[in-house]
XYZ file of C-alpha atoms in Angstrom:
567
model
C 0.000 0.000 0.000
C 1.105 3.589 -0.561
C 3.339 4.860 -3.308
C 6.638 3.155 -2.567
C 8.744 5.052 -5.080
C 8.076 8.669 -4.144
C 7.255 8.027 -0.522
C 10.725 7.222 0.674
C 13.397 9.805 0.957
C 16.898 8.410 1.289
C 17.127 9.591 4.880
C 13.914 7.866 5.822
C 14.958 4.520 4.417
C 14.735 2.921 7.813
C 13.056 -0.125 9.217
C 10.408 1.841 11.075
C 9.192 3.818 8.072
C 9.255 0.695 5.875
C 6.771 -0.818 8.224
C 3.322 0.424 7.290
C 1.334 -0.756 10.312
C 1.870 0.587 13.827
C 0.119 0.407 17.127
C 0.321 4.203 17.536
C 0.986 7.014 15.092
C 1.780 10.410 16.581
C 1.183 13.382 14.290
C 3.637 16.163 15.146
C 7.008 16.139 16.932
C 6.484 19.226 19.072
C 6.482 18.967 22.863
C 3.124 17.126 23.014
C 4.188 14.544 20.425
C 7.612 13.954 21.994
C 6.026 13.684 25.430
C 3.534 11.032 24.176
C 6.303 9.059 22.481
C 8.528 9.286 25.543
C 5.811 8.015 27.848
C 5.033 5.098 25.495
C 8.724 4.184 25.170
C 9.323 4.344 28.926
C 6.443 1.928 29.426
C 7.745 -0.598 26.937
C 5.673 0.373 23.891
C 8.012 1.111 20.984
C 5.628 0.252 18.149
C 4.914 3.884 17.333
C 5.832 6.292 14.565
C 6.020 10.095 14.792
C 5.193 11.951 11.569
C 6.543 15.528 11.562
C 5.999 18.085 8.790
C 9.100 20.152 9.551
C 12.654 18.982 9.009
C 13.339 19.220 12.766
C 11.691 18.239 16.044
C 10.496 20.716 18.672
C 7.594 22.487 16.963
C 7.269 25.928 18.509
C 10.449 25.401 20.551
C 13.403 26.592 18.518
C 16.676 28.127 19.731
C 19.302 29.505 17.360
C 22.758 30.994 17.882
C 23.027 34.737 17.585
C 26.454 36.020 18.440
C 27.716 34.312 21.571
C 24.293 33.389 22.950
C 21.258 31.293 22.158
C 18.079 33.140 21.274
C 14.574 31.729 21.420
C 12.469 32.144 18.293
C 9.587 30.321 19.979
C 8.940 29.324 23.593
C 10.960 31.599 25.848
C 10.576 30.540 29.461
C 9.753 27.669 31.714
C 6.715 29.227 33.371
C 6.935 28.443 37.055
C 8.801 25.906 39.144
C 6.400 24.175 41.523
C 4.725 21.245 39.806
C 6.193 22.110 36.419
C 7.360 18.965 34.583
C 9.571 21.081 32.282
C 11.450 22.465 35.277
C 11.802 18.953 36.736
C 13.153 17.661 33.410
C 15.578 20.584 33.112
C 16.810 19.996 36.685
C 17.206 16.275 36.131
C 19.455 16.887 33.122
C 21.456 19.777 34.574
C 20.013 22.396 32.232
C 19.133 24.972 34.893
C 21.755 27.062 36.637
C 20.559 27.074 40.225
C 22.507 30.167 41.158
C 20.157 32.652 39.582
C 21.744 36.015 40.128
C 19.073 38.583 39.325
C 20.371 40.992 36.695
C 20.028 44.673 37.571
C 16.630 45.359 36.092
C 15.951 48.966 35.240
C 13.037 49.774 33.002
C 12.689 53.231 31.542
C 9.613 54.504 29.758
C 9.857 57.254 27.160
C 7.327 59.211 25.133
C 7.533 59.837 21.393
C 9.326 63.145 21.973
C 12.050 61.328 23.928
C 10.987 62.435 27.426
C 11.549 59.843 30.127
C 8.799 59.217 32.656
C 9.748 59.544 36.346
C 10.223 56.040 37.728
C 7.727 56.459 40.583
C 4.929 57.229 38.103
C 5.820 54.112 36.137
C 5.784 52.053 39.314
C 2.487 53.517 40.498
C 0.741 52.753 37.177
C 2.228 49.277 36.957
C 0.990 48.402 40.440
C -2.488 49.732 39.637
C -2.496 47.764 36.378
C -1.558 44.484 38.077
C -4.350 45.092 40.562
C -6.879 45.620 37.704
C -5.704 42.442 36.002
C -6.023 40.399 39.201
C -9.572 41.696 39.587
C -10.379 40.371 36.112
C -9.075 36.940 37.114
C -11.341 36.863 40.144
C -14.510 36.560 38.054
C -13.543 33.018 37.067
C -12.751 32.037 40.638
C -15.566 33.775 42.481
C -18.435 33.348 40.039
C -19.808 36.842 40.567
C -20.902 38.925 37.615
C -19.156 41.846 35.930
C -20.904 45.141 35.134
C -23.466 44.764 32.330
C -22.068 45.093 28.781
C -18.522 44.324 29.929
C -17.505 41.026 28.320
C -13.773 41.287 27.697
C -10.634 41.829 29.763
C -9.836 44.940 27.703
C -13.221 46.553 28.379
C -12.951 45.821 32.093
C -9.411 47.180 32.445
C -10.306 50.316 30.469
C -13.278 50.883 32.779
C -10.953 50.627 35.795
C -8.398 52.917 34.110
C -11.075 55.581 33.506
C -12.178 55.448 37.143
C -8.570 55.594 38.301
C -7.664 58.559 36.083
C -10.767 60.508 37.105
C -8.865 61.422 40.246
C -5.998 62.999 38.306
C -6.630 66.734 37.894
C -3.856 67.747 35.507
C -4.668 66.808 31.890
C -1.013 66.301 30.970
C -0.441 63.963 33.919
C -3.629 62.107 33.092
C -2.555 61.685 29.458
C 0.884 60.378 30.388
C -0.581 57.809 32.778
C -3.060 56.674 30.135
C -0.175 56.062 27.704
C 1.517 53.810 30.259
C -1.703 51.803 30.709
C -1.975 51.490 26.897
C 1.604 50.211 26.715
C 0.929 47.620 29.430
C -2.174 46.439 27.569
C -0.066 45.955 24.415
C 2.389 43.949 26.485
C -0.509 41.846 27.746
C -1.525 40.931 24.169
C 1.942 39.385 23.719
C 1.614 37.427 26.969
C -1.936 36.269 26.176
C -1.482 35.734 22.441
C -4.122 38.012 20.886
C -4.525 41.189 18.828
C -6.291 43.188 21.542
C -7.367 42.434 25.104
C -10.899 43.287 23.924
C -10.871 39.804 22.344
C -10.250 37.934 25.618
C -13.206 36.595 27.597
C -13.392 38.289 30.996
C -15.007 35.384 32.841
C -12.376 32.921 31.576
C -9.153 34.843 32.253
C -8.735 33.104 35.602
C -9.022 29.654 33.994
C -5.301 29.796 33.207
C -3.367 28.450 36.180
C -0.092 30.160 36.934
C 2.585 27.991 38.534
C 4.630 29.627 41.274
C 8.324 30.386 40.933
C 8.637 32.936 38.144
C 9.943 32.505 34.618
C 13.080 30.416 34.144
C 15.392 30.752 31.139
C 17.530 27.779 30.077
C 21.114 29.042 29.574
C 21.723 26.389 26.901
C 18.517 27.357 25.061
C 15.002 25.938 25.411
C 15.794 23.477 22.583
C 18.281 21.754 24.907
C 15.300 20.181 26.688
C 14.411 18.302 23.497
C 17.554 16.151 23.646
C 16.706 14.163 26.814
C 13.233 13.520 25.355
C 14.601 12.331 22.001
C 17.368 10.240 23.597
C 14.733 7.815 24.910
C 13.208 7.291 21.471
C 14.403 4.774 18.884
C 15.950 6.882 16.110
C 13.904 5.241 13.374
C 10.593 6.114 15.047
C 10.621 9.736 13.861
C 9.904 10.691 10.255
C 10.821 14.305 9.506
C 9.639 16.361 6.502
C 6.572 14.152 6.279
C 3.428 16.337 6.498
C 0.132 14.524 7.043
C -2.584 15.144 4.465
C -5.530 13.260 5.937
C -6.458 11.084 8.894
C -9.023 8.427 7.904
C -10.698 6.871 10.937
C -13.219 4.067 11.140
C -16.529 5.078 12.538
C -19.446 2.830 13.183
C -22.659 4.756 13.160
C -25.535 3.832 15.395
C -28.924 3.678 13.686
C -31.206 6.506 14.718
C -33.411 4.763 17.211
C -37.201 4.791 17.148
C -38.668 6.245 20.316
C -39.073 3.686 23.044
C -36.123 1.458 22.131
C -33.086 1.320 24.358
C -29.541 1.939 23.268
C -28.853 -1.771 23.726
C -31.280 -2.614 20.895
C -29.459 -0.358 18.445
C -27.416 -2.303 15.906
C -24.091 -0.626 15.134
C -23.766 -0.147 11.381
C -20.620 0.380 9.354
C -20.345 4.029 8.393
C -19.869 3.133 4.736
C -23.344 1.617 4.436
C -24.697 4.673 2.600
C -27.047 6.910 4.511
C -26.682 5.759 8.102
C -24.188 8.326 9.321
C -24.157 9.081 13.014
C -25.979 12.044 14.441
C -22.966 14.230 15.007
C -22.092 14.575 11.336
C -23.938 14.038 8.106
C -20.847 13.067 6.159
C -19.585 9.521 5.724
C -16.219 8.280 4.553
C -17.343 7.927 0.940
C -19.742 10.833 1.107
C -17.115 13.549 1.423
C -17.619 15.864 -1.555
C -14.299 15.776 -3.409
C -13.000 16.852 -6.792
C -13.274 14.332 -9.634
C -9.930 12.505 -9.463
C -9.895 12.527 -5.710
C -13.134 10.622 -5.407
C -11.624 7.289 -6.475
C -8.607 7.847 -4.237
C -10.937 8.569 -1.307
C -13.051 5.488 -1.882
C -9.926 3.367 -2.431
C -8.633 4.419 0.988
C -12.101 3.942 2.482
C -12.250 0.372 1.221
C -8.703 -0.340 2.445
C -9.749 0.905 5.862
C -12.964 -1.132 5.796
C -10.990 -4.317 5.144
C -8.129 -3.516 7.519
C -7.821 -4.494 11.154
C -6.522 -0.963 11.797
C -8.789 1.763 13.188
C -7.024 4.598 11.401
C -5.186 5.224 8.135
C -2.846 8.195 7.998
C -2.264 9.535 4.499
C 0.879 11.646 4.055
C 1.451 14.427 1.528
C 4.078 12.253 -0.197
C 1.517 9.536 -0.907
C 2.550 7.059 1.775
C -0.291 5.565 3.786
C 0.260 4.209 7.298
C -2.140 2.038 9.297
C -2.529 2.406 13.044
C -4.661 1.190 15.900
C -4.496 4.661 17.457
C -3.479 8.137 16.359
C -2.415 10.951 18.691
C -2.946 14.189 16.772
C -0.834 17.033 18.202
C -1.282 19.521 15.347
C -1.460 23.105 16.681
C -4.817 24.860 16.953
C -3.791 27.203 14.107
C -3.398 24.218 11.769
C -6.688 22.685 12.955
C -8.438 26.011 12.290
C -7.094 26.022 8.754
C -7.508 22.335 7.921
C -10.064 20.726 10.236
C -12.598 20.534 7.369
C -10.310 18.473 5.135
C -7.948 16.806 7.567
C -10.303 14.140 8.910
C -12.437 11.632 7.052
C -15.174 11.281 8.153
C -15.296 14.937 9.204
C -14.909 15.883 12.847
C -18.118 16.045 14.889
C -19.769 19.465 14.718
C -19.192 20.298 18.406
C -15.443 19.909 17.861
C -15.391 22.108 14.761
C -17.323 24.831 16.600
C -14.875 24.786 19.503
C -11.882 24.923 17.145
C -13.480 27.984 15.522
C -14.374 29.759 18.750
C -10.970 29.660 20.486
C -8.313 32.221 19.575
C -4.928 31.328 18.142
C -3.093 34.625 18.074
C 0.177 35.695 16.518
C 3.065 36.886 18.679
C 6.361 37.620 16.942
C 9.826 38.649 18.094
C 12.279 41.090 16.530
C 15.933 40.542 17.461
C 18.432 43.336 16.751
C 22.129 42.490 16.993
C 24.767 45.252 17.237
C 28.526 45.465 16.918
C 28.844 47.530 20.068
C 26.692 48.394 23.082
C 24.957 51.779 22.873
C 22.289 51.657 25.604
C 23.193 52.880 29.069
C 24.564 49.835 30.925
C 22.021 50.151 33.756
C 18.976 50.136 31.466
C 17.439 46.706 30.836
C 14.328 47.729 28.903
C 12.883 50.765 27.211
C 9.097 51.017 27.129
C 7.659 52.883 24.160
C 4.751 55.173 25.067
C 3.200 55.734 21.654
C 0.557 58.401 21.240
C -2.821 56.764 20.801
C -3.952 56.118 17.283
C -7.213 57.670 16.209
C -9.037 54.414 15.498
C -11.230 54.633 12.414
C -13.898 51.962 12.709
C -14.150 51.341 8.966
C -12.417 48.113 8.028
C -11.362 49.722 4.742
C -8.822 51.832 6.589
C -7.316 48.861 8.378
C -4.830 47.914 5.672
C -3.671 51.482 5.256
C -3.367 51.882 9.015
C -1.264 48.711 9.294
C 0.981 49.932 6.503
C 1.416 53.364 8.095
C 1.792 52.398 11.729
C 2.226 48.615 12.263
C 5.358 49.311 14.337
C 3.392 51.196 17.013
C 2.356 47.799 18.368
C 5.977 47.209 19.522
C 5.642 48.105 23.200
C 9.286 47.886 24.249
C 12.843 46.861 23.434
C 14.549 44.803 26.103
C 18.200 43.883 26.429
C 19.010 40.217 25.917
C 22.691 41.171 26.184
C 24.696 44.390 25.786
C 24.629 44.002 22.010
C 21.279 42.284 21.508
C 17.819 43.846 21.765
C 14.442 42.144 21.597
C 11.137 43.709 20.573
C 7.743 41.940 20.772
C 4.755 42.516 18.500
C 1.335 40.852 18.366
C -1.868 40.497 16.407
C -2.575 41.973 12.996
C 0.493 44.202 13.199
C 2.660 41.114 13.735
C 1.027 39.429 10.736
C 1.731 42.544 8.668
C 5.352 42.640 9.839
C 5.764 39.058 8.593
C 5.215 40.359 5.047
C 8.103 42.848 5.301
C 11.798 42.236 4.683
C 14.126 42.109 7.698
C 15.918 45.197 6.309
C 12.726 47.272 6.407
C 11.998 46.096 9.960
C 15.580 46.893 11.056
C 15.375 50.403 9.575
C 12.059 51.084 11.251
C 13.366 49.874 14.625
C 16.441 52.082 14.276
C 14.191 55.116 13.655
C 12.132 54.207 16.729
C 15.183 53.891 18.992
C 16.642 57.183 17.728
C 13.317 58.927 18.340
C 12.577 57.561 21.822
C 16.161 57.762 23.073
C 16.517 61.234 21.520
C 19.798 60.073 20.031
C 20.388 60.408 16.263
C 23.543 58.277 16.549
C 21.881 54.997 17.562
C 23.643 52.565 15.198
C 21.947 50.319 12.669
C 21.894 46.678 13.755
C 24.339 44.359 11.974
C 21.671 41.671 11.952
C 17.911 41.593 12.368
C 15.975 38.342 12.886
C 12.168 38.363 12.904
C 9.917 35.386 13.597
C 6.945 34.561 11.375
C 4.704 32.194 13.324
C 1.554 33.077 11.369
C 3.207 32.397 8.017
C 4.647 29.033 9.121
C 2.448 26.310 7.575
C 2.941 23.968 10.547
C 1.946 26.471 13.249
C -0.241 29.209 11.701
C 0.108 31.359 14.796
C 1.639 31.273 18.259
C -0.595 29.985 21.049
C -4.124 29.574 22.327
C -6.271 32.100 24.177
C -9.930 32.044 25.201
C -11.893 34.494 23.063
C -15.011 36.356 24.200
C -17.856 33.830 24.162
C -15.551 30.817 24.328
C -14.681 28.865 27.480
C -12.651 26.041 28.996
C -15.354 23.725 27.666
C -14.082 24.425 24.149
C -10.621 23.229 25.151
C -12.180 20.087 26.645
C -14.226 19.563 23.457
C -11.109 19.633 21.290
C -9.374 17.241 23.674
C -12.256 14.692 23.468
C -11.016 11.510 21.770
C -12.818 9.916 18.807
C -14.020 6.304 19.076
C -14.658 4.017 16.111
C -17.556 2.321 17.850
C -19.486 2.679 21.097
C -17.951 -0.598 22.342
C -14.347 0.337 21.728
C -12.246 0.382 24.907
C -9.466 2.617 23.546
C -10.060 5.641 21.310
C -8.994 5.645 17.656
C -7.983 9.311 17.506
C -6.752 11.354 20.445
C -5.777 15.018 20.622
C -2.897 16.621 22.504
C -1.064 19.950 22.507
C -1.216 23.175 24.545
C -4.691 23.892 23.096
C -6.056 20.728 24.762
C -5.049 21.567 28.363
C -7.817 23.455 30.146
C -5.538 25.126 32.730
C -2.115 25.322 31.092
C -3.091 26.278 27.540
C -0.453 28.385 25.735
C 2.454 26.744 27.607
C 5.068 24.078 26.923
C 4.185 22.276 30.162
C 0.537 22.210 29.068
C 1.606 20.524 25.808
C 3.860 18.091 27.664
C 1.162 17.028 30.137
C -1.498 16.634 27.436
C 0.831 14.365 25.436
C 1.610 12.246 28.465
C -2.092 11.902 29.302
C -2.922 10.710 25.773
C -0.178 8.065 25.942
C -1.305 6.986 29.406
C -4.866 6.342 28.174
C -3.453 3.951 25.563
C -1.200 2.239 28.115
C -3.888 1.635 30.734
C -4.970 -2.024 30.698
C -8.499 -2.731 29.421
C -9.528 -5.036 32.226
C -10.163 -3.279 35.520
C -7.047 -3.723 37.625
C -7.080 -4.060 41.361
C -6.125 -0.643 42.641
C -3.586 -0.780 45.424
C -3.883 2.166 47.786
C -0.552 2.991 49.322
C -0.768 4.129 52.893
C 2.084 5.665 54.818
C 0.857 4.314 58.136
C -0.920 1.232 59.378
C -3.320 3.562 61.144
C -6.832 3.142 59.739
C -8.037 6.478 61.083
C -6.252 8.441 58.330
C -7.963 6.236 55.753
C -11.356 6.559 57.438
C -11.004 10.341 57.512
C -11.004 10.217 53.713
C -14.517 8.804 53.731
C -17.279 11.383 54.016
C -19.831 10.263 56.573
C -23.192 11.854 55.855
């Protein structure tokens, strides 16, 4: 089966890829995929194959050398220490330097005319802002209701800002403070992964769980954490540069039951038996509307699947077809948004498609500027850019022109990675627009900005500028997940729901993992890692109920009895 000639690249001429039938196929070698594979391998299951579209592992984790240090094009920090599996892994393999000497951290904020804001004003506004943000998080935890007509984090914070600034008499002072709040809101879009905080659901902000211990940087680069994960995997089990075109899964449909009959009386029917598709989708394997030549290919694969013992067939772009009992799909939410209609046959259940549509997958990009010599004052670690507010024309027609004229005003700061390396962050539509520009244009614009805000016409041009392009990348289509207004944690749970081929199946045919499937740690590497491990664990758990041994640290029964609620 499959097109043997074109399917094999010389590099992939290995035993594992020759073999067309596997117990588990993992789609994607990002953190979720590697975590799944690692957990399977550690538990003695090596009959798996990872199919990765890129020519490298790691997904949205990628470190490159820039000058003497590593820079992160993707994931930047290990978020939190306590209970963070990424921190534990980094510790175990000696990737964290325990002696964390805090660098002198001095942030300055400047206005467009190069005036620096007194530090105490900056501190005062930052503290107020953090307080407003915490209040937004409380809605999720406390279940009380926000003011009417306030649905997003942005609206709520702006309401608080207005109330706060009402007490400031002097118009100039008021204006300056408002600019600082605006800058902090832009920063928040980069943290959250959205275009504007007006897109983020107020009641769901608190659903994200923050682990204690601050943000940890790996001195050897975040990519260094990939090595211990890959070391446990048989080399031949990973196929690089092998994008997946379609996942064909068996689905038995249950007849629609006449009223009064029980589920037990329903006879499961093969999905291919013409019109008896299950309730959650009206499309069957052969009923997918396809272009002329594709139809025969579709039905050929459908009939192979019908006659195979496998639950799933994975069709790759290069024509190879793999069979599997189970598939763990770790494709990012951005890719699911773009391809969920065509990627699965039969199509995904409607509830899943709706949840994929309703969550946000924003774009956050980085701009690295490398210099021959240091030019920023040695004590300054970051310069915040207090842009004058844009008059915001509501007409969409002006949007393109506005992006062209002022995309760079979304860059909220430049921070020092080292004395000769600066980093700027940009999010949303402006980031997407920046991805269409050449690095030279971006470097020139950043030089103009630094000269303007530092009031120094001699700020040098960078010798190198590196910009990320997460939206443009076909295997990411954005940066990370956020909960949009009207969406909720339920949408994350919906996407994570596995697909079963029949109601009697003990193990699912298709499972989903990735940061977008973790209801509390979405948008993080540890969320991806845990979701991948969970998917693998479901496949490893024995079918027959095992006797559960409760470990007790004392022979004293009272501690055990205390665990039983006596009504």
